[in-house]
Amino acid sequence: MLKKVSRLDYFTLQVFIGLVELKNGSAVAERLHTTQSKVSRSLTCLREVLEDELFVRQQYGFEPNQIAIKITPMVQTILQQYDKIVATTIDKGVQPFQLSVATFEQWSLMVMNYVHTSCHCLEGGVSINIQPWSDNISQRLCQGKIDCCVSTEPINHSMVNNYKLGDIIHFFIVAKNGHPILNSNQPLIDLFDYHVALVNANLHDQPHPIERYAREHELDICIALKSPSLRMLIDHVSHGDDVALLSSAMSMYYFESRDDVSFIDVSSLWRDTNELVCDSYYLNCHKGIKDQLANCLKTLLTEKLDEMQAHYDEAARHRNLTHHQITMCKDASTPEPSSLKCCNPSQ
């Protein structure tokens, strides 16, 4: 037996823990930067040495049996001791945890910067690896090929934990400067007179809320472009008569300061229309992520979303006040320059 146990090397034990955490052979191979065939050979070695199947194949991958669950803490302890031996011989500090995150473009900078500087729940900190948003993100997350993602829907899978970050309460129509819709008294109705650019934010290719609204009311809607990239949508509408429908205060950064487009806030109109859905943001984490890290991410991202929404609300109040002051100046009957100067909001 002792001779057989010597076959359980560091790599083989890593494969064992990988299968317990990720339950997917290809995901373990990707984590360990190896091939699926090597993972399969290691699993065969484990079964031969320990004389037990250890894992049962399920629809979504491998499920550890009772023996595997029982020995998992022991294997983790052995690997930790291996790591301590290596750390002792290599004089370097604790390396940050490499967290792979898939998220929308408007969240990318915030996730990378805010989490990197504010997440202190793990020794060594967290280093963020942003993955591009794509239509197979949920599949990659369930397989453990990424650690987490920010989306607009929970993922119903046994290997995923979902944390609600908050509701999306802001909605905007963006168009090139001088576009007629920017002066519309009924922008959510006039929207259907133009080709529309929409954010493709759904994990399962579900229709956008405005598309569902059009279908329910038998309205014709012409979709010019769907993209997860806000930059692409805004660049598109800046060169023609199409309009973009964007949501969330998180998207403000991409169009508020541009000089080739303008926007109108249709948040109140959207929320007052019963048939229009207000989505929410979710943090979807693979169960292989430690609970303290998942909870830390949830807290930090919720705080940032609240901060961005409050920042926009304050900026909107300032714009409304400035607009009111300018209107008062224009309506003033006295033509003297000194009187007009007093109405200038910059004074």
Tab-separated table of C-alpha atoms in Angstrom:
chain	number	residue	atom	x	y	z
A	1	MET	CA	0.000	0.000	0.000
A	2	LEU	CA	2.828	2.406	0.885
A	3	LYS	CA	4.344	1.819	-2.529
A	4	LYS	CA	1.048	2.689	-4.190
A	5	VAL	CA	0.558	5.852	-2.123
A	6	SER	CA	3.869	7.210	-3.408
A	7	ARG	CA	2.127	7.656	-6.774
A	8	LEU	CA	0.017	10.446	-5.266
A	9	ASP	CA	2.266	13.342	-6.220
A	10	TYR	CA	1.574	17.077	-5.901
A	11	PHE	CA	-0.032	17.352	-9.336
A	12	THR	CA	-2.342	14.396	-8.752
A	13	LEU	CA	-3.530	15.880	-5.471
A	14	GLN	CA	-4.120	19.221	-7.220
A	15	VAL	CA	-6.300	17.417	-9.742
A	16	PHE	CA	-8.272	15.839	-6.887
A	17	ILE	CA	-8.981	19.220	-5.237
A	18	GLY	CA	-9.751	20.753	-8.613
A	19	LEU	CA	-12.373	18.115	-9.335
A	20	VAL	CA	-13.908	18.559	-5.877
A	21	GLU	CA	-14.170	22.342	-6.343
A	22	LEU	CA	-14.905	22.657	-10.062
A	23	LYS	CA	-16.515	19.271	-10.808
A	24	ASN	CA	-15.392	19.563	-14.421
A	25	GLY	CA	-12.338	17.972	-16.028
A	26	SER	CA	-11.784	20.632	-18.692
A	27	ALA	CA	-12.047	23.397	-16.089
A	28	VAL	CA	-9.432	21.648	-13.927
A	29	ALA	CA	-7.158	21.304	-16.954
A	30	GLU	CA	-7.508	25.008	-17.677
A	31	ARG	CA	-6.811	25.943	-14.040
A	32	LEU	CA	-3.678	23.776	-13.932
A	33	HIS	CA	-2.559	24.789	-17.454
A	34	THR	CA	-2.494	21.185	-18.607
A	35	THR	CA	-4.482	18.825	-20.858
A	36	GLN	CA	-7.672	16.917	-20.157
A	37	SER	CA	-5.858	13.655	-20.857
A	38	LYS	CA	-3.409	14.354	-17.999
A	39	VAL	CA	-6.323	15.147	-15.710
A	40	SER	CA	-7.969	11.850	-16.708
A	41	ARG	CA	-4.762	9.930	-16.013
A	42	SER	CA	-4.454	11.536	-12.594
A	43	LEU	CA	-8.051	10.616	-11.771
A	44	THR	CA	-7.354	7.013	-12.822
A	45	CYS	CA	-4.273	7.015	-10.577
A	46	LEU	CA	-6.303	8.315	-7.628
A	47	ARG	CA	-8.921	5.612	-8.085
A	48	GLU	CA	-6.325	2.837	-8.373
A	49	VAL	CA	-4.269	3.941	-5.358
A	50	LEU	CA	-7.230	4.622	-3.059
A	51	GLU	CA	-9.284	1.749	-4.487
A	52	ASP	CA	-12.436	3.845	-4.748
A	53	GLU	CA	-14.307	5.602	-7.568
A	54	LEU	CA	-14.163	8.920	-5.618
A	55	PHE	CA	-16.293	10.764	-8.198
A	56	VAL	CA	-19.610	10.004	-9.864
A	57	ARG	CA	-20.296	11.477	-13.293
A	58	GLN	CA	-23.347	13.756	-13.340
A	59	GLN	CA	-24.998	15.809	-16.076
A	60	TYR	CA	-22.863	18.866	-15.360
A	61	GLY	CA	-19.620	17.039	-14.505
A	62	PHE	CA	-18.169	15.078	-11.573
A	63	GLU	CA	-19.746	14.832	-8.127
A	64	PRO	CA	-17.482	13.685	-5.229
A	65	ASN	CA	-18.763	10.691	-3.273
A	66	GLN	CA	-18.617	10.338	0.504
A	67	ILE	CA	-15.035	9.044	0.515
A	68	ALA	CA	-13.845	11.958	-1.605
A	69	ILE	CA	-15.630	14.443	0.661
A	70	LYS	CA	-14.110	12.827	3.750
A	71	ILE	CA	-10.508	12.954	2.512
A	72	THR	CA	-10.741	16.442	0.955
A	73	PRO	CA	-9.594	18.302	4.129
A	74	MET	CA	-6.641	15.905	4.441
A	75	VAL	CA	-5.576	16.465	0.831
A	76	GLN	CA	-5.942	20.238	1.270
A	77	THR	CA	-3.661	20.072	4.323
A	78	ILE	CA	-1.032	18.129	2.374
A	79	LEU	CA	-1.106	20.661	-0.482
A	80	GLN	CA	-0.851	23.536	1.999
A	81	GLN	CA	2.260	21.947	3.455
A	82	TYR	CA	3.733	21.546	-0.010
A	83	ASP	CA	3.043	25.242	-0.656
A	84	LYS	CA	4.677	26.207	2.644
A	85	ILE	CA	7.798	24.248	1.707
A	86	VAL	CA	8.009	26.100	-1.596
A	87	ALA	CA	7.250	29.467	0.028
A	88	THR	CA	9.970	28.890	2.616
A	89	THR	CA	12.596	28.214	-0.041
A	90	ILE	CA	11.552	31.145	-2.202
A	91	ASP	CA	11.922	34.483	-0.484
A	92	LYS	CA	8.877	36.373	-1.697
A	93	GLY	CA	5.685	37.780	-0.265
A	94	VAL	CA	2.213	36.299	-0.620
A	95	GLN	CA	1.017	36.681	-4.188
A	96	PRO	CA	-2.409	38.249	-4.863
A	97	PHE	CA	-5.310	35.970	-5.739
A	98	GLN	CA	-5.932	35.966	-9.502
A	99	LEU	CA	-9.650	36.649	-9.911
A	100	SER	CA	-11.111	36.274	-13.404
A	101	VAL	CA	-14.249	38.381	-13.904
A	102	ALA	CA	-16.500	38.743	-16.942
A	103	THR	CA	-18.579	41.904	-16.957
A	104	PHE	CA	-20.181	44.605	-19.048
A	105	GLU	CA	-17.964	47.316	-20.462
A	106	GLN	CA	-19.397	49.971	-18.110
A	107	TRP	CA	-18.394	47.878	-15.087
A	108	SER	CA	-14.900	46.928	-16.281
A	109	LEU	CA	-12.856	49.883	-15.044
A	110	MET	CA	-14.803	50.061	-11.804
A	111	VAL	CA	-14.391	46.346	-11.065
A	112	MET	CA	-10.699	46.359	-11.889
A	113	ASN	CA	-9.772	49.483	-9.929
A	114	TYR	CA	-12.171	49.454	-6.991
A	115	VAL	CA	-11.895	45.767	-6.111
A	116	HIS	CA	-8.122	45.741	-6.558
A	117	THR	CA	-7.648	48.660	-4.166
A	118	SER	CA	-10.434	47.888	-1.672
A	119	CYS	CA	-10.612	44.089	-1.330
A	120	HIS	CA	-8.526	43.060	1.683
A	121	CYS	CA	-10.298	39.844	2.703
A	122	LEU	CA	-7.472	37.641	1.357
A	123	GLU	CA	-3.824	37.781	2.328
A	124	GLY	CA	-1.905	39.250	-0.581
A	125	GLY	CA	-4.977	40.999	-1.984
A	126	VAL	CA	-6.767	40.384	-5.277
A	127	SER	CA	-5.563	40.866	-8.840
A	128	ILE	CA	-8.352	41.272	-11.410
A	129	ASN	CA	-8.357	39.625	-14.825
A	130	ILE	CA	-11.250	41.129	-16.826
A	131	GLN	CA	-12.764	38.797	-19.416
A	132	PRO	CA	-14.760	40.133	-22.393
A	133	TRP	CA	-18.526	39.670	-22.268
A	134	SER	CA	-19.840	36.990	-24.625
A	135	ASP	CA	-22.874	34.774	-25.107
A	136	ASN	CA	-21.173	31.748	-23.477
A	137	ILE	CA	-20.242	33.485	-20.211
A	138	SER	CA	-22.749	31.507	-18.133
A	139	GLN	CA	-21.398	28.217	-19.524
A	140	ARG	CA	-17.788	29.226	-18.786
A	141	LEU	CA	-18.767	30.247	-15.257
A	142	CYS	CA	-20.580	26.973	-14.542
A	143	GLN	CA	-17.515	25.065	-15.763
A	144	GLY	CA	-15.230	27.062	-13.483
A	145	LYS	CA	-13.302	28.634	-16.369
A	146	ILE	CA	-14.000	32.070	-14.895
A	147	ASP	CA	-14.517	32.918	-11.228
A	148	CYS	CA	-17.469	35.311	-11.427
A	149	CYS	CA	-19.414	37.703	-13.615
A	150	VAL	CA	-21.691	40.721	-13.275
A	151	SER	CA	-24.951	40.245	-15.176
A	152	THR	CA	-28.605	41.274	-15.213
A	153	GLU	CA	-30.000	37.898	-14.187
A	154	PRO	CA	-29.289	35.072	-11.726
A	155	ILE	CA	-27.799	31.852	-13.102
A	156	ASN	CA	-29.735	28.765	-12.048
A	157	HIS	CA	-26.964	26.187	-11.698
A	158	SER	CA	-25.747	24.010	-8.848
A	159	MET	CA	-22.199	25.393	-9.185
A	160	VAL	CA	-23.165	29.083	-9.043
A	161	ASN	CA	-24.083	31.407	-6.176
A	162	ASN	CA	-26.034	34.560	-7.053
A	163	TYR	CA	-25.854	37.857	-5.140
A	164	LYS	CA	-28.134	40.765	-6.011
A	165	LEU	CA	-26.206	44.050	-6.229
A	166	GLY	CA	-29.117	46.425	-6.825
A	167	ASP	CA	-31.814	47.567	-9.243
A	168	ILE	CA	-31.262	49.480	-12.477
A	169	ILE	CA	-33.207	52.715	-12.001
A	170	HIS	CA	-31.793	55.079	-14.641
A	171	PHE	CA	-32.592	55.038	-18.369
A	172	PHE	CA	-31.351	57.296	-21.170
A	173	ILE	CA	-31.868	57.989	-24.846
A	174	VAL	CA	-28.628	59.057	-26.553
A	175	ALA	CA	-28.483	60.624	-30.026
A	176	LYS	CA	-26.290	62.922	-32.081
A	177	ASN	CA	-26.430	66.622	-31.278
A	178	GLY	CA	-29.520	68.324	-32.709
A	179	HIS	CA	-31.489	65.099	-33.117
A	180	PRO	CA	-35.284	65.756	-32.975
A	181	ILE	CA	-35.869	63.161	-30.245
A	182	LEU	CA	-33.799	65.237	-27.814
A	183	ASN	CA	-36.630	67.832	-27.765
A	184	SER	CA	-39.477	65.342	-27.784
A	185	ASN	CA	-42.299	65.596	-25.239
A	186	GLN	CA	-42.930	61.853	-25.564
A	187	PRO	CA	-39.492	60.306	-26.220
A	188	LEU	CA	-40.445	56.713	-25.380
A	189	ILE	CA	-43.163	56.914	-28.047
A	190	ASP	CA	-41.135	58.792	-30.657
A	191	LEU	CA	-38.318	56.282	-30.105
A	192	PHE	CA	-40.171	53.867	-32.385
A	193	ASP	CA	-39.880	56.318	-35.297
A	194	TYR	CA	-36.128	55.653	-35.514
A	195	HIS	CA	-33.715	52.762	-35.779
A	196	VAL	CA	-32.596	51.833	-32.269
A	197	ALA	CA	-29.235	50.661	-30.885
A	198	LEU	CA	-29.450	48.458	-27.771
A	199	VAL	CA	-27.058	46.931	-25.273
A	200	ASN	CA	-26.871	43.162	-25.546
A	201	ALA	CA	-26.688	42.386	-21.814
A	202	ASN	CA	-28.636	39.149	-21.452
A	203	LEU	CA	-26.925	35.859	-20.739
A	204	HIS	CA	-29.452	33.772	-22.655
A	205	ASP	CA	-30.159	36.018	-25.659
A	206	GLN	CA	-33.488	37.147	-24.230
A	207	PRO	CA	-35.145	40.162	-25.894
A	208	HIS	CA	-34.473	43.626	-24.508
A	209	PRO	CA	-37.318	45.053	-22.325
A	210	ILE	CA	-38.176	47.601	-25.038
A	211	GLU	CA	-38.482	44.754	-27.564
A	212	ARG	CA	-40.871	42.881	-25.258
A	213	TYR	CA	-42.857	46.096	-24.766
A	214	ALA	CA	-43.117	46.610	-28.553
A	215	ARG	CA	-44.256	43.027	-29.066
A	216	GLU	CA	-46.954	43.252	-26.372
A	217	HIS	CA	-48.305	46.501	-27.853
A	218	GLU	CA	-47.900	45.393	-31.488
A	219	LEU	CA	-45.475	48.221	-32.229
A	220	ASP	CA	-42.879	48.095	-34.984
A	221	ILE	CA	-39.354	48.464	-33.627
A	222	CYS	CA	-36.335	48.598	-35.913
A	223	ILE	CA	-33.133	47.406	-34.237
A	224	ALA	CA	-30.093	48.910	-35.940
A	225	LEU	CA	-27.460	47.392	-33.680
A	226	LYS	CA	-27.047	45.223	-30.592
A	227	SER	CA	-23.716	45.145	-28.815
A	228	PRO	CA	-22.286	44.681	-25.306
A	229	SER	CA	-19.987	47.653	-26.069
A	230	LEU	CA	-21.322	51.075	-25.079
A	231	ARG	CA	-18.538	52.770	-27.030
A	232	MET	CA	-19.671	51.026	-30.212
A	233	LEU	CA	-23.319	52.007	-29.677
A	234	ILE	CA	-22.538	55.652	-28.977
A	235	ASP	CA	-20.094	55.926	-31.874
A	236	HIS	CA	-22.797	54.439	-34.098
A	237	VAL	CA	-25.514	56.954	-33.185
A	238	SER	CA	-23.083	59.898	-33.330
A	239	HIS	CA	-22.813	59.481	-37.112
A	240	GLY	CA	-26.466	59.156	-38.113
A	241	ASP	CA	-30.132	59.404	-37.192
A	242	ASP	CA	-30.295	56.199	-35.135
A	243	VAL	CA	-30.789	56.500	-31.367
A	244	ALA	CA	-29.395	54.457	-28.489
A	245	LEU	CA	-31.408	53.310	-25.491
A	246	LEU	CA	-29.076	52.843	-22.511
A	247	SER	CA	-29.669	51.961	-18.883
A	248	SER	CA	-27.954	52.435	-15.512
A	249	ALA	CA	-25.975	55.306	-14.042
A	250	MET	CA	-22.937	53.110	-14.722
A	251	SER	CA	-23.224	53.973	-18.432
A	252	MET	CA	-23.052	57.759	-17.896
A	253	TYR	CA	-19.261	57.855	-18.126
A	254	TYR	CA	-19.403	56.844	-21.782
A	255	PHE	CA	-21.636	59.631	-23.141
A	256	GLU	CA	-22.012	62.440	-20.583
A	257	SER	CA	-18.851	64.336	-21.558
A	258	ARG	CA	-18.849	63.659	-25.325
A	259	ASP	CA	-19.310	66.709	-27.535
A	260	ASP	CA	-20.828	64.860	-30.512
A	261	VAL	CA	-23.871	63.385	-28.748
A	262	SER	CA	-26.494	64.492	-26.240
A	263	PHE	CA	-28.871	62.566	-24.028
A	264	ILE	CA	-32.219	62.805	-22.290
A	265	ASP	CA	-33.125	61.121	-19.027
A	266	VAL	CA	-36.237	58.964	-19.470
A	267	SER	CA	-35.958	57.235	-16.074
A	268	SER	CA	-39.262	58.529	-14.698
A	269	LEU	CA	-41.133	57.714	-17.903
A	270	TRP	CA	-39.649	54.212	-17.943
A	271	ARG	CA	-40.477	53.479	-14.310
A	272	ASP	CA	-44.008	54.889	-14.697
A	273	THR	CA	-44.732	52.558	-17.622
A	274	ASN	CA	-45.998	49.348	-16.038
A	275	GLU	CA	-45.122	47.102	-18.953
A	276	LEU	CA	-41.450	48.168	-19.021
A	277	VAL	CA	-39.186	46.020	-16.863
A	278	CYS	CA	-36.473	47.415	-14.591
A	279	ASP	CA	-33.694	44.834	-14.469
A	280	SER	CA	-31.246	44.322	-11.623
A	281	TYR	CA	-27.519	43.672	-11.431
A	282	TYR	CA	-26.270	40.354	-10.036
A	283	LEU	CA	-22.879	39.052	-9.025
A	284	ASN	CA	-22.683	35.411	-10.159
A	285	CYS	CA	-19.866	33.492	-8.429
A	286	HIS	CA	-18.605	29.975	-9.008
A	287	LYS	CA	-18.870	27.933	-5.816
A	288	GLY	CA	-15.127	27.333	-5.945
A	289	ILE	CA	-14.668	30.960	-4.817
A	290	LYS	CA	-14.210	31.299	-1.054
A	291	ASP	CA	-17.245	32.675	0.766
A	292	GLN	CA	-15.320	35.580	2.305
A	293	LEU	CA	-14.161	36.704	-1.155
A	294	ALA	CA	-17.652	36.391	-2.686
A	295	ASN	CA	-19.205	38.375	0.191
A	296	CYS	CA	-16.476	41.006	-0.031
A	297	LEU	CA	-17.054	41.409	-3.783
A	298	LYS	CA	-20.814	41.656	-3.246
A	299	THR	CA	-20.380	44.394	-0.616
A	300	LEU	CA	-17.863	46.409	-2.666
A	301	LEU	CA	-19.838	46.260	-5.910
A	302	THR	CA	-23.119	47.144	-4.182
A	303	GLU	CA	-21.449	50.142	-2.563
A	304	LYS	CA	-20.031	51.273	-5.902
A	305	LEU	CA	-23.378	50.933	-7.688
A	306	ASP	CA	-25.097	52.966	-4.941
A	307	GLU	CA	-22.335	55.574	-5.159
A	308	MET	CA	-22.656	55.924	-8.947
A	309	GLN	CA	-26.449	56.228	-8.768
A	310	ALA	CA	-26.234	58.867	-6.023
A	311	HIS	CA	-23.583	60.743	-8.011
A	312	TYR	CA	-25.823	60.845	-11.085
A	313	ASP	CA	-28.875	61.957	-9.066
A	314	GLU	CA	-26.844	64.823	-7.607
A	315	ALA	CA	-25.542	65.813	-11.046
A	316	ALA	CA	-29.099	65.695	-12.431
A	317	ARG	CA	-30.342	67.997	-9.663
A	318	HIS	CA	-27.552	70.435	-10.468
A	319	ARG	CA	-28.403	70.382	-14.206
A	320	ASN	CA	-32.096	70.956	-13.485
A	321	LEU	CA	-31.271	73.899	-11.212
A	322	THR	CA	-28.970	75.408	-13.833
A	323	HIS	CA	-31.614	74.949	-16.545
A	324	HIS	CA	-34.220	76.609	-14.324
A	325	GLN	CA	-31.935	79.593	-13.691
A	326	ILE	CA	-31.201	80.015	-17.382
A	327	THR	CA	-34.928	79.855	-18.185
A	328	MET	CA	-35.625	82.508	-15.578
A	329	CYS	CA	-32.977	84.724	-17.177
A	330	LYS	CA	-34.495	84.321	-20.647
A	331	ASP	CA	-37.977	85.111	-19.347
A	332	ALA	CA	-36.851	88.225	-17.473
A	333	SER	CA	-38.424	91.348	-18.945
A	334	THR	CA	-35.618	93.775	-18.049
A	335	PRO	CA	-33.051	94.041	-20.856
A	336	GLU	CA	-30.256	95.670	-18.850
A	337	PRO	CA	-26.985	93.702	-19.027
A	338	SER	CA	-26.466	94.079	-15.289
A	339	SER	CA	-29.784	92.332	-14.592
A	340	LEU	CA	-28.943	89.530	-16.979
A	341	LYS	CA	-25.593	89.100	-15.350
A	342	CYS	CA	-27.228	88.523	-11.986
A	343	CYS	CA	-29.188	85.601	-13.441
A	344	ASN	CA	-26.075	83.887	-14.732
A	345	PRO	CA	-25.860	80.565	-12.788
A	346	SER	CA	-22.080	80.739	-12.874
A	347	GLN	CA	-22.072	83.900	-10.786
